[in-house]
XYZ file of C-alpha atoms in Angstrom:
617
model
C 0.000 0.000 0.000
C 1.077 3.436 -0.591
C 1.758 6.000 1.835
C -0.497 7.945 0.853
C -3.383 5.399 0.945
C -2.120 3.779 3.894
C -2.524 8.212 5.603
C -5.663 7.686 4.325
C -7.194 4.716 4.974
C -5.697 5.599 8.483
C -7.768 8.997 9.044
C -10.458 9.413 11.365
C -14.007 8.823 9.573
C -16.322 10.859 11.945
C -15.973 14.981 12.073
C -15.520 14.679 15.945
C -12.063 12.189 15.232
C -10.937 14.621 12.909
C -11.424 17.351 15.019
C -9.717 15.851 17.501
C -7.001 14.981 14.886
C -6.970 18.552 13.950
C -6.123 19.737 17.516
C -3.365 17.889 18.055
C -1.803 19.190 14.835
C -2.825 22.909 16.054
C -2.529 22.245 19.588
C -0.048 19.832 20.676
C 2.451 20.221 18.003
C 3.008 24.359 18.714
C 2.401 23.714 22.248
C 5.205 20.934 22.223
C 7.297 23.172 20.557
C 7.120 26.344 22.084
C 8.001 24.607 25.145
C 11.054 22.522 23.456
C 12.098 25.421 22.475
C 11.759 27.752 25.613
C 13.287 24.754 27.695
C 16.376 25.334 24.994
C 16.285 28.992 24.915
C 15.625 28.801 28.962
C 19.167 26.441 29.298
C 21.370 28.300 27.008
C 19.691 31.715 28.694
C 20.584 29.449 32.319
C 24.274 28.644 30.822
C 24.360 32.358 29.547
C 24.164 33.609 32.892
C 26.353 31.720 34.573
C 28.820 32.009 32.095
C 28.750 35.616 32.883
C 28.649 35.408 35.978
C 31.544 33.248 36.261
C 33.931 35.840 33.344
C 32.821 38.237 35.960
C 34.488 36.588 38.924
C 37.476 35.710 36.581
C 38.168 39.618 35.495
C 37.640 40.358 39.372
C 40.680 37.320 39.863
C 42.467 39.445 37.182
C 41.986 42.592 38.449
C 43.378 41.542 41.957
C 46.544 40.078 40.053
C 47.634 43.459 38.806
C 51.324 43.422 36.859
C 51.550 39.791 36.760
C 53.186 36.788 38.444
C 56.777 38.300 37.942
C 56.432 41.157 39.107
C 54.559 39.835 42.436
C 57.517 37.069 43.033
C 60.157 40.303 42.164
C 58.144 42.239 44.985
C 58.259 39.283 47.559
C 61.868 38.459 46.417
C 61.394 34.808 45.609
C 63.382 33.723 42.354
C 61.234 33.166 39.571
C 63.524 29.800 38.560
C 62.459 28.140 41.576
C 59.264 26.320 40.575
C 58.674 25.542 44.225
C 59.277 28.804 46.071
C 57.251 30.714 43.309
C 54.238 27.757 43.467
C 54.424 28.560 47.690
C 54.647 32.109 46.958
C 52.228 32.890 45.025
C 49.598 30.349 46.233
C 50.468 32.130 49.518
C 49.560 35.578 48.216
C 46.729 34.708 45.775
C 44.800 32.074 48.300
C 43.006 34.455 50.799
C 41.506 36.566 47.467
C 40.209 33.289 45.783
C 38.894 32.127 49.043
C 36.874 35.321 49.867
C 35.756 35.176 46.099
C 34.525 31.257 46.881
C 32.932 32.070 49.896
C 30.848 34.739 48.220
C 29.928 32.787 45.440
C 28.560 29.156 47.035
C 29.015 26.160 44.557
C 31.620 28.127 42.681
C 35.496 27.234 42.705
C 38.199 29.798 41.312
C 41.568 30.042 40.907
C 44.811 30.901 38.858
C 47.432 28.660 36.483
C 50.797 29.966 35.726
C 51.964 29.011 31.817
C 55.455 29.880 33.283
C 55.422 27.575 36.075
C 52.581 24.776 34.402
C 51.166 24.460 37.880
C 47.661 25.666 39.346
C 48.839 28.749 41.600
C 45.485 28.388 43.977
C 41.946 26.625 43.805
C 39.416 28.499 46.210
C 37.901 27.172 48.283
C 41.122 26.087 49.258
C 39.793 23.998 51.918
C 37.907 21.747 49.258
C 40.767 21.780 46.766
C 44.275 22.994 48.123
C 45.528 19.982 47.288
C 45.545 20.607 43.758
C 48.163 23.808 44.406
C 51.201 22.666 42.367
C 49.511 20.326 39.575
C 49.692 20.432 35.879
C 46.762 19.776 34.176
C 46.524 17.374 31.509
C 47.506 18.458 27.519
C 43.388 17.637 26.574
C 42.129 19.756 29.208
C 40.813 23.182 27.455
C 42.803 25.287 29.172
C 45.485 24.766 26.785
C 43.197 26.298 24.274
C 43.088 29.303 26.257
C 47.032 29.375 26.250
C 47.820 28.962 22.911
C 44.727 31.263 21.618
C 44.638 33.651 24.043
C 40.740 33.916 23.843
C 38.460 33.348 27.285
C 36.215 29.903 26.587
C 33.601 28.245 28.165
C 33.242 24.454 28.909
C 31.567 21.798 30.009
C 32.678 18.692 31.558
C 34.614 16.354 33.231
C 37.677 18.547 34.801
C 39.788 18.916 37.924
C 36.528 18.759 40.308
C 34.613 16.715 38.397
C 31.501 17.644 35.952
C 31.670 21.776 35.886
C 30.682 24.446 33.613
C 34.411 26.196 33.349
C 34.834 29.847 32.460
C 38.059 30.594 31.291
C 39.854 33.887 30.971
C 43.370 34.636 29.249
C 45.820 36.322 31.421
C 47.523 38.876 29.019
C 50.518 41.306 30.529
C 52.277 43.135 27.871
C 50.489 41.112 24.849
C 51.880 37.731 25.856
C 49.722 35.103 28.207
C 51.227 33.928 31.142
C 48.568 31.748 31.958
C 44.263 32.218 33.027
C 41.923 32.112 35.613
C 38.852 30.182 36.176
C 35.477 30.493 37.854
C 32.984 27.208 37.789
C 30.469 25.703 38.957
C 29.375 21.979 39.236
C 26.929 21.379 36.435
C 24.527 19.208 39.228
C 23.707 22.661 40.597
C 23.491 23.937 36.439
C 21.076 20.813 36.051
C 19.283 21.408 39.171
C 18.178 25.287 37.843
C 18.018 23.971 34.260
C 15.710 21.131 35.629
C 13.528 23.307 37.665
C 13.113 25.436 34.896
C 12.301 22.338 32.500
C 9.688 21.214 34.866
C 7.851 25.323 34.849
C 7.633 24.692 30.777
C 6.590 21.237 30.758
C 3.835 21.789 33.363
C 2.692 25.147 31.205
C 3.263 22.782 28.239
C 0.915 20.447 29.589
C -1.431 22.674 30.740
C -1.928 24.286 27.603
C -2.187 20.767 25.244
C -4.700 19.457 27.799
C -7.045 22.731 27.714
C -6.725 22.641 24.078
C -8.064 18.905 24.192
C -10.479 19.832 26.787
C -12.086 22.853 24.352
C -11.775 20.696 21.202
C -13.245 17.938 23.025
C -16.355 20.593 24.088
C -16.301 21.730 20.441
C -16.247 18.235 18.452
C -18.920 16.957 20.875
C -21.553 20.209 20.117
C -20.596 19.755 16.505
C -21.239 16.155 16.599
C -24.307 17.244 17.954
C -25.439 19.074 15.864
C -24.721 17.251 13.132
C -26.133 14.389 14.472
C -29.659 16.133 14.850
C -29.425 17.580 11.123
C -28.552 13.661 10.293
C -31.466 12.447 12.521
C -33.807 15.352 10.749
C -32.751 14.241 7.104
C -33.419 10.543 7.679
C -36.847 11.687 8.809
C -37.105 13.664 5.902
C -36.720 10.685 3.456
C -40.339 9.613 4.804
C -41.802 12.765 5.489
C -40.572 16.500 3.920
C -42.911 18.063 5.614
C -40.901 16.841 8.677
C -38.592 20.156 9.238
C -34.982 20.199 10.922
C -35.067 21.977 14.298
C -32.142 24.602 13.485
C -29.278 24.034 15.736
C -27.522 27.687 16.761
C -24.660 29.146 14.480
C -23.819 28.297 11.274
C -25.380 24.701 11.788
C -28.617 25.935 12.028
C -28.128 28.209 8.603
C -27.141 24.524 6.857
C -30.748 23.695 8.732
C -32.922 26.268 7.475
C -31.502 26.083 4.262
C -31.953 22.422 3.967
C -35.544 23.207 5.287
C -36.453 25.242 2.547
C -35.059 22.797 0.277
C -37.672 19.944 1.220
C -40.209 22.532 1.360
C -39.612 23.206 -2.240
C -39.190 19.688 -3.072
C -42.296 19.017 -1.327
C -44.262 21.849 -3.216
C -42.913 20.319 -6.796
C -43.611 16.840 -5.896
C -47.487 18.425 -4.879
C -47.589 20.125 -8.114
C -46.392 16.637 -10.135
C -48.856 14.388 -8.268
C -51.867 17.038 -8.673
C -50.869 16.936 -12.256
C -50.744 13.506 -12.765
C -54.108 13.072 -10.619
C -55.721 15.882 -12.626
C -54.686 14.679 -16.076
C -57.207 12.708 -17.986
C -54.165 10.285 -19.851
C -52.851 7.645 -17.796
C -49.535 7.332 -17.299
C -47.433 4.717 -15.855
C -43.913 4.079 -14.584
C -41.821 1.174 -14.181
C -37.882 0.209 -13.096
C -34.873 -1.103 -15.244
C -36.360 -4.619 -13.864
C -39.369 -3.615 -15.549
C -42.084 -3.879 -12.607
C -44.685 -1.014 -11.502
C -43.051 1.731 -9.605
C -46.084 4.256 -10.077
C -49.369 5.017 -11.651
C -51.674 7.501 -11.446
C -55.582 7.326 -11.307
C -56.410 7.653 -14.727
C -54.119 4.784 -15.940
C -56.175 2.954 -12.666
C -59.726 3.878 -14.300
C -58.353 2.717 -17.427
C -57.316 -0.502 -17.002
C -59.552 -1.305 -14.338
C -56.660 -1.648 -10.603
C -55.304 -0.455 -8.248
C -52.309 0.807 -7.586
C -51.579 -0.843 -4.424
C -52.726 -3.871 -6.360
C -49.794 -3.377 -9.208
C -46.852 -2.102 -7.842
C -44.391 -4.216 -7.705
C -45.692 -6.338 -9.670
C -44.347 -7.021 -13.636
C -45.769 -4.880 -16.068
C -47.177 -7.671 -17.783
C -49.268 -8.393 -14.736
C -51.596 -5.857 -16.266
C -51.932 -7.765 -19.936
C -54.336 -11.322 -20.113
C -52.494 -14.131 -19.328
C -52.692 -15.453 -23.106
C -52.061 -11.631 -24.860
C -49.863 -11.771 -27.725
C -49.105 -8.134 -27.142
C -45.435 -5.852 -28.342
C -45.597 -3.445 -25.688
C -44.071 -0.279 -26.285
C -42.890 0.414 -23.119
C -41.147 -2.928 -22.651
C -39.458 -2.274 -25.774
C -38.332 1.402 -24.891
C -36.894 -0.120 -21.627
C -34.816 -2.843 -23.273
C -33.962 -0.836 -26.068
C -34.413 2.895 -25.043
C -36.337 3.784 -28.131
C -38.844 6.313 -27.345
C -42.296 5.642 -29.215
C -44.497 8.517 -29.996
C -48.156 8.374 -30.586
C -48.504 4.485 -31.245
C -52.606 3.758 -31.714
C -52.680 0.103 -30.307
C -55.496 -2.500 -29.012
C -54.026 -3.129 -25.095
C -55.003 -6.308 -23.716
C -55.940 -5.431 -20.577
C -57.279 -7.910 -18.072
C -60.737 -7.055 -17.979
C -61.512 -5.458 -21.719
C -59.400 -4.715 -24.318
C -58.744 -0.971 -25.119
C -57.780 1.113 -27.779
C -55.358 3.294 -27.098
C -52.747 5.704 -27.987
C -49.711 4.828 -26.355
C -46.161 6.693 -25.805
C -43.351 5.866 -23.981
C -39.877 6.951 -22.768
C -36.564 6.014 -20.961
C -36.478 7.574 -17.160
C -33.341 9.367 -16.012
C -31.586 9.966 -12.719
C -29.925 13.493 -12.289
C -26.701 11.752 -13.551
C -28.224 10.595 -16.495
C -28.494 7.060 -16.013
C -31.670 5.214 -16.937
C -33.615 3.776 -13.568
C -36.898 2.884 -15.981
C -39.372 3.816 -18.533
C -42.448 5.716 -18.331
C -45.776 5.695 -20.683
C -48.810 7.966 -21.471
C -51.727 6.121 -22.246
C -54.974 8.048 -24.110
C -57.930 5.954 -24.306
C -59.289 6.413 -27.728
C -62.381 4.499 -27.286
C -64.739 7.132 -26.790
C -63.108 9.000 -29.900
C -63.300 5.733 -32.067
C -67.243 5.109 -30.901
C -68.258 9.068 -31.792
C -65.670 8.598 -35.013
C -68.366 5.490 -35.916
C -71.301 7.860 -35.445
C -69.397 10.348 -37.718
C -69.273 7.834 -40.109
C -72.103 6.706 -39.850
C -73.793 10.281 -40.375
C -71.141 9.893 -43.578
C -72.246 7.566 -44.835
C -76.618 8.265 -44.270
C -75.983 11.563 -45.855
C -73.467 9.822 -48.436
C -76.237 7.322 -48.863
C -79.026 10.334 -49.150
C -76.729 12.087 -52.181
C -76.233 8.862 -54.013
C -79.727 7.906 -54.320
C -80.407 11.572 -54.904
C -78.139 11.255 -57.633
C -78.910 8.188 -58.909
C -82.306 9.830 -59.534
C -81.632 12.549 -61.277
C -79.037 10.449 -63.522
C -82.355 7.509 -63.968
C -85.261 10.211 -64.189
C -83.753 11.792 -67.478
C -83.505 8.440 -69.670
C -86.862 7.235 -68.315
C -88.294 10.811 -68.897
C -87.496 10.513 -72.338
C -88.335 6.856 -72.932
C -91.770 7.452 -71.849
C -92.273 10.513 -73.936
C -91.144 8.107 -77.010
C -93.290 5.587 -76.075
C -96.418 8.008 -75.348
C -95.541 9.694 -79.200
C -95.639 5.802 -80.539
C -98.507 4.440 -78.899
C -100.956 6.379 -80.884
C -98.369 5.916 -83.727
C -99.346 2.997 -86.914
C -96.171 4.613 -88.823
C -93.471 1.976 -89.233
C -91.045 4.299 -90.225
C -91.824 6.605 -86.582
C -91.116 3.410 -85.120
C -87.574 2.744 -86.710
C -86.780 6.326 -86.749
C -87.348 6.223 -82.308
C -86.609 2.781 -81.498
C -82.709 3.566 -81.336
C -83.036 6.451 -79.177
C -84.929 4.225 -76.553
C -82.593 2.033 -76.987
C -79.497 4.564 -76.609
C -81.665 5.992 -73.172
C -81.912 2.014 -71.934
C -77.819 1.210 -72.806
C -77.363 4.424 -70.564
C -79.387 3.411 -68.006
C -77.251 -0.037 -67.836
C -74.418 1.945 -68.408
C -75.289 3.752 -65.122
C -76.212 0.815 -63.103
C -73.094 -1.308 -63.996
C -71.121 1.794 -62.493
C -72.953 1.908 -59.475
C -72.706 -1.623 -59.199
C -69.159 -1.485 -59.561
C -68.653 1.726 -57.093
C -70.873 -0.111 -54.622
C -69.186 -3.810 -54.165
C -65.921 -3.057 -54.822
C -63.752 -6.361 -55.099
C -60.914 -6.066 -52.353
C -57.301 -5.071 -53.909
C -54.587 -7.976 -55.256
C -51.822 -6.422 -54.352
C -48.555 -7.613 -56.380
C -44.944 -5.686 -57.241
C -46.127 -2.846 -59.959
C -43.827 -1.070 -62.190
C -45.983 2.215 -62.005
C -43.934 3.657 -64.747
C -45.020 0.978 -66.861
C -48.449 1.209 -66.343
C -48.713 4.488 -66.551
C -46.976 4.851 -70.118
C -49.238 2.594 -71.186
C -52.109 3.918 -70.039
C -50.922 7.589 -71.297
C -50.334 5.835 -74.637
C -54.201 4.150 -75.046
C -55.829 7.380 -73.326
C -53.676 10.018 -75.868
C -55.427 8.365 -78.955
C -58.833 9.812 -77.933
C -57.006 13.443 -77.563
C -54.966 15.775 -79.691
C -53.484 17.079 -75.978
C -49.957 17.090 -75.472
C -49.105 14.454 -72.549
C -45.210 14.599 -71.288
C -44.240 11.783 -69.285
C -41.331 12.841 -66.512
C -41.189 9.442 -64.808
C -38.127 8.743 -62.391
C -35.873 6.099 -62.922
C -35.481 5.292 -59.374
C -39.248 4.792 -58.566
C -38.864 1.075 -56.515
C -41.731 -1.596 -57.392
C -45.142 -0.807 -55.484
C -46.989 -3.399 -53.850
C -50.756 -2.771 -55.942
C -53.426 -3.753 -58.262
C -52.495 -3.076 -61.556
C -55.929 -3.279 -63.334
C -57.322 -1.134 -60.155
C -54.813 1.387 -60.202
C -54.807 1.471 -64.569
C -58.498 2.272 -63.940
C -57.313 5.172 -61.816
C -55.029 6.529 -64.264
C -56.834 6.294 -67.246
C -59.769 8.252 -65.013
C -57.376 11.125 -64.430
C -55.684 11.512 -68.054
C -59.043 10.977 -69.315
C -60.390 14.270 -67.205
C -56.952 16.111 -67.706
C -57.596 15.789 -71.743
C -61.381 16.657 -71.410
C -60.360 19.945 -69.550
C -57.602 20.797 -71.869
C -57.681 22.544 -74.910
C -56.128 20.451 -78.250
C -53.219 23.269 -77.794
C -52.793 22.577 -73.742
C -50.558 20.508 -72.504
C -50.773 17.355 -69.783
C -47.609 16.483 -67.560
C -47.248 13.343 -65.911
C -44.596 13.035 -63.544
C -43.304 9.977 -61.119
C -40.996 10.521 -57.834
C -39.742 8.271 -54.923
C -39.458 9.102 -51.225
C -37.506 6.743 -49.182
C -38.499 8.636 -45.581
C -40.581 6.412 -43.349
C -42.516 3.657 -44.766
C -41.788 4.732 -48.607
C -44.444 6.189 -50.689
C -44.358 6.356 -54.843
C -45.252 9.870 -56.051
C -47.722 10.466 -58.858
C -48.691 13.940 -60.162
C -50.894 14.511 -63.212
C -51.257 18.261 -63.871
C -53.383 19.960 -66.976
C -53.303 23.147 -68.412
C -57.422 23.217 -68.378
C -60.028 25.523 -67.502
C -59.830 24.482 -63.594
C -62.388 23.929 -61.115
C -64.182 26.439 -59.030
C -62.982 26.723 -55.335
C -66.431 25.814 -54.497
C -66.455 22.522 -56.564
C -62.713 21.614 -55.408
C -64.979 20.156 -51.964
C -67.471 18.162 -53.948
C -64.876 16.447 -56.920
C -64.788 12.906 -55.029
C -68.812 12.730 -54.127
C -70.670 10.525 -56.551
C -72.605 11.759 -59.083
C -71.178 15.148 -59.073
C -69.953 16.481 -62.230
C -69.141 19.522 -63.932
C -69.753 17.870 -67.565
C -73.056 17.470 -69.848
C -72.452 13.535 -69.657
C -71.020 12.808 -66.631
C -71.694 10.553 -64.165
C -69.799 11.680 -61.230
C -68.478 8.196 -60.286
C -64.807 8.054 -62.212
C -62.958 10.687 -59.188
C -65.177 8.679 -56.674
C -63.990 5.398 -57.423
C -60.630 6.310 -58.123
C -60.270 7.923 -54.500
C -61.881 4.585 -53.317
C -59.067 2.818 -55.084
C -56.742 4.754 -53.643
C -57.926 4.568 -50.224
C -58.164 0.637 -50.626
C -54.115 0.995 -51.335
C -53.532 3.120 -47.773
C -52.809 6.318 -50.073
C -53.882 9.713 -50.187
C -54.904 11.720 -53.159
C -55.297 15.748 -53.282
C -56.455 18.154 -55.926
C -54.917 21.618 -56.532
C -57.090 23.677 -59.138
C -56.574 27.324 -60.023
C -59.376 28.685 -62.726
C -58.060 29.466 -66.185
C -54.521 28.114 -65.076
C -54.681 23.878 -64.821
C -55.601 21.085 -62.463
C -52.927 19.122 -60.137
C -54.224 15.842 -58.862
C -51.110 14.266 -56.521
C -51.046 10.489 -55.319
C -49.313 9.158 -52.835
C -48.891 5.116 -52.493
C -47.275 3.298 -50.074
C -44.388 0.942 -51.310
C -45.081 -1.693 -49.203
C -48.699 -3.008 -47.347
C -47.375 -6.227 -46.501
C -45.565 -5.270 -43.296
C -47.063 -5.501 -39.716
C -48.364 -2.974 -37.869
C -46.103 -2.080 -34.699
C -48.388 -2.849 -31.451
């Protein structure tokens, strides 16, 4: 494991560990070493002081020694060469000084070395060390130092007395050292002060770290505790928003209240989505990625005939019969996350079967993830059973122009049959005879004429579809219906336009009724254009257009053009536009008429490439 993982993993979890964590690194640690350091500040200020002290005493020794050793031996007439006499001599001279200077310094010893003579001169208090009068010390001891560099020192050790803190101060007469003088003091008595003075710092030291502790302790634990009650408040919160915090004091409490008016808002939009889903008339239900109930809302319960405590949970196909062959949409958005948009389907549900119009989309999280699938479901039933009456009413007042129609289109022939046979009856005249009989004749062919259309309009024989080259059909069509017409017809038929899934003989019957009324209208100068296109968006449609450069309809014809029996010419029937847009209608296509007066006519079809494939559920 890394360090860093391992400093991790190691870190407090709770805010009231890392508090405390945090005190010891703001705490302790300065604490700790402000007092290291004012316990090593304190013992060099301690060994400062003493080392003063003791130079003091030393230039006091010097001072008392005035010219020199020489010169005092000259002035008590002892020879210089005799190591002895001088040692006696001056130690004689020199002792009562360093004792005084001992006995008014307790703990301290002091005394003189000749570099002349190598010896110690005198060691006050003499009483303690007199003995040592005479000596040499040794070439390590430090005091050599001070001989050969001629500059005062200060040390600390083992010496003459045993462990001391030795000042040391040149004797210089006439810029040559003849030897220095000392002033210590045992270092016990040094450690003594020094300890005294570690034991003031630690106990501050101590004092301070374990008030820190103490406050951080008080802190962490109202922290804690206030955290802990905004904790406690949010896990009530998850069953109840209406369920506010009580706002700890300080800044706590501001986290509170604002956390407050955050469920309260919440609350309010969650309101606001359940009145709307209780208010809307479409039902809508919810599911999970696992694709069972989470939510529905009352109209999706009226619909389908449960409840929702009875449902959720439960798989969405608990809602279908038990034997439904049904593709759900919203089982297919959740496995695929397809969205489907407007889908008119017959639902399966347990009870009755509805029609509906279904859509359905993936559910998100706030990170984008999918957690289910949601669909709108509008119950078309009530539409479909007033779009029956509307047809219905179609088709009475349908019914009502047809046989209006129809006998206006029989009255005229019979009209004029009975008048021939009225004018005959009273008639011997062969010749009268002859000369009317083909006129009744020509009024009874139309009459059969007229019934074998209706007949035809009225039990129309359902489509054969099979692959259609419409291009095909309709040159040849174009080619049988331009004999009976000077017109110009231009064919502009696209080479891309797939097979189409029709009937031929239906849809040549269609054709030749449109070129057939597009030469009628047209002048022998005018012109006809046919034209053919493909559109591959969707489902695929084939694209017919047959426009004329004719006299036009009237905008207030352009309504009645498909009705049968209506007809702008002297010896129409009114059926060819009707059955063609029956034909049409049979193949799942539209077709429109766009007619300007004086300017042309533009009749458009649209046919679907294919009818073979199933309808999505």
């Amino acid at each position: 494991m890394w360090p860093r993982d391992w400093i991790r993993h190691s870190l407090p979890r709770t805010l009231r560990g890392k508090l405390l964590l945090v005190s010891l690194a703001v705490v302790v640690v300065p604490i700790s070493l402000t007092g290291y350091l004012l316990e090593r500040e304190g013992r060099q200020a301690l060994v400062q002081e003493k080392s003063e002290k003791l130079f003091g005493l030393t230039r006091l020794l010097d001072a008392h020694l005035g010219p020199g050793f020489d010169p005092l031996l000259a002035d008590m007439g002892v020879a210089a060469n005799d190591r002895g006499a001088a040692i006696q001599a001056l130690s004689a001279r020199l002792t009562p000084f360093t004792d005084m200077i001992a006995r008014a310094n307790p703990g301290v010893g002091v005394g003189f070395y000749s570099r002349a003579l190598n010896a110690i001169i005198t060691y006050g208090p003499s009483r303690d060390y007199g003995a040592t009068v005479g000596t040499s010390i040794p070439p390590e001891h430090p005091g050599w130092h001070v001989l050969e560099s001629g500059k005062q020192a200060v040390e600390s050790g083992r010496q003459v007395r045993g462990f001391i803190l030795n000042a040391m101060l040149p004797i210089v007469r006439d810029g040559t050292v003849i030897g220095y003088i000392w002033a210590n003091e045992l270092s016990d008595d040094v450690e003594r002060q020094a300890a005294a003075m570690d034991r003031a710092v630690l106990t501050v030291s101590l004092g301070g770290i374990l008030l820190g502790l103490a406050l951080t302790q008080v802190l962490a634990r109202g922290v804690g505790r206030d955290i802990r009650q905004i904790i406690d408040g949010l896990l009530r919160m998850r069953n109840d928003l209406g369920d506010a915090i009580r706002p700890p004091p300080g800044e706590f409490g501001a986290i509170a209240v604002e956390v407050n008016a955050m469920a309260r808002a919440l609350l309010d939009a969650r309101s606001l989505t359940e009145n709307i889903l209780h208010s809307i008339a479409d039902g809508v239900i919810a599911v999970d990625r696992a694709g069972q109930v989470t939510a529905l809302n009352p109209a999706a319960e009226a619909m389908i005939g449960v409840t929702a405590t009875e449902v959720i949970g439960k798989p969405y196909e608990s809602l279908f019969k038990p034997d439904a062959r049904f593709s759900s949409p919203l089982l297919d958005t959740l496995k695929t996350g397809r969205p489907h948009v407007g889908v008119t389907l017959e639902f399966p549900g347990g009870k009755q079967t509805l029609h509906l119009t279904v859509s359905s989309s993936v559910l998100r999280n706030s990170h984008g993830d999918a957690i289910g699938a949601v669909v709108v479901l509008r119950d078309l039933t009530e539409q479909q059973r007033l779009r029956t009456q509307i047809m219905r009413a179609d088709r009475l007042a349908a019914l009502g122009e047809l046989v209006a129609g129809l006998a206006h289109e029989v009255r005229n022939p019979l009209t004029s049959i009975r008048g021939f046979m009225q004018f005959l009856e009273s008639s011997d005249d062969v010749a009268e005879w002859q000369r009317y009989a083909p006129l009744i004749v020509r009024q009874v062919d139309s009459l059969n004429r007229l019934v074998t259309e209706l007949l035809e309009f009225g039990r129309p024989r359902p489509p054969a579809f099979s692959p259609v080259q419409l291009n095909d059909l309709i040159r040849e069509v174009s080619l049988l219906a331009g004999r009976k017409s000077n017109a110009r017809i231009a064919l502009h038929l696209s080479p891309d336009l797939p097979l189409v899934e029709a009937d031929g003989e239906a849809f040549k019957q269609v054709m030749l009724n449109l070129i057939i009324n597009a030469t009628q209208a047209t002048s022998e100068t005018g012109g006809i254009s046919i034209t053919t296109a493909a559109v591959t968006q969707d489902r695929g449609e084939a694209i017919v257009t047959v426009a004329d450069e004719g006299e036009g309809i009237a905008s207030e014809n352009l309504d009645k053009v498909f009705d049968p029996f209506f007809s702008t010419k002297p010896n129409g029937t009114g059926l060819g536009l009707a059955m063609a847009h029956r034909i049409v209608d049979a193949h799942h296509g539209t077709i429109t008429i766009v007619s300007t007066p004086r300017s042309g006519t533009t009749v458009t079809l649209r046919i679907p490439v294919l009818h073979s494939q199933s309808v999505e559920s």
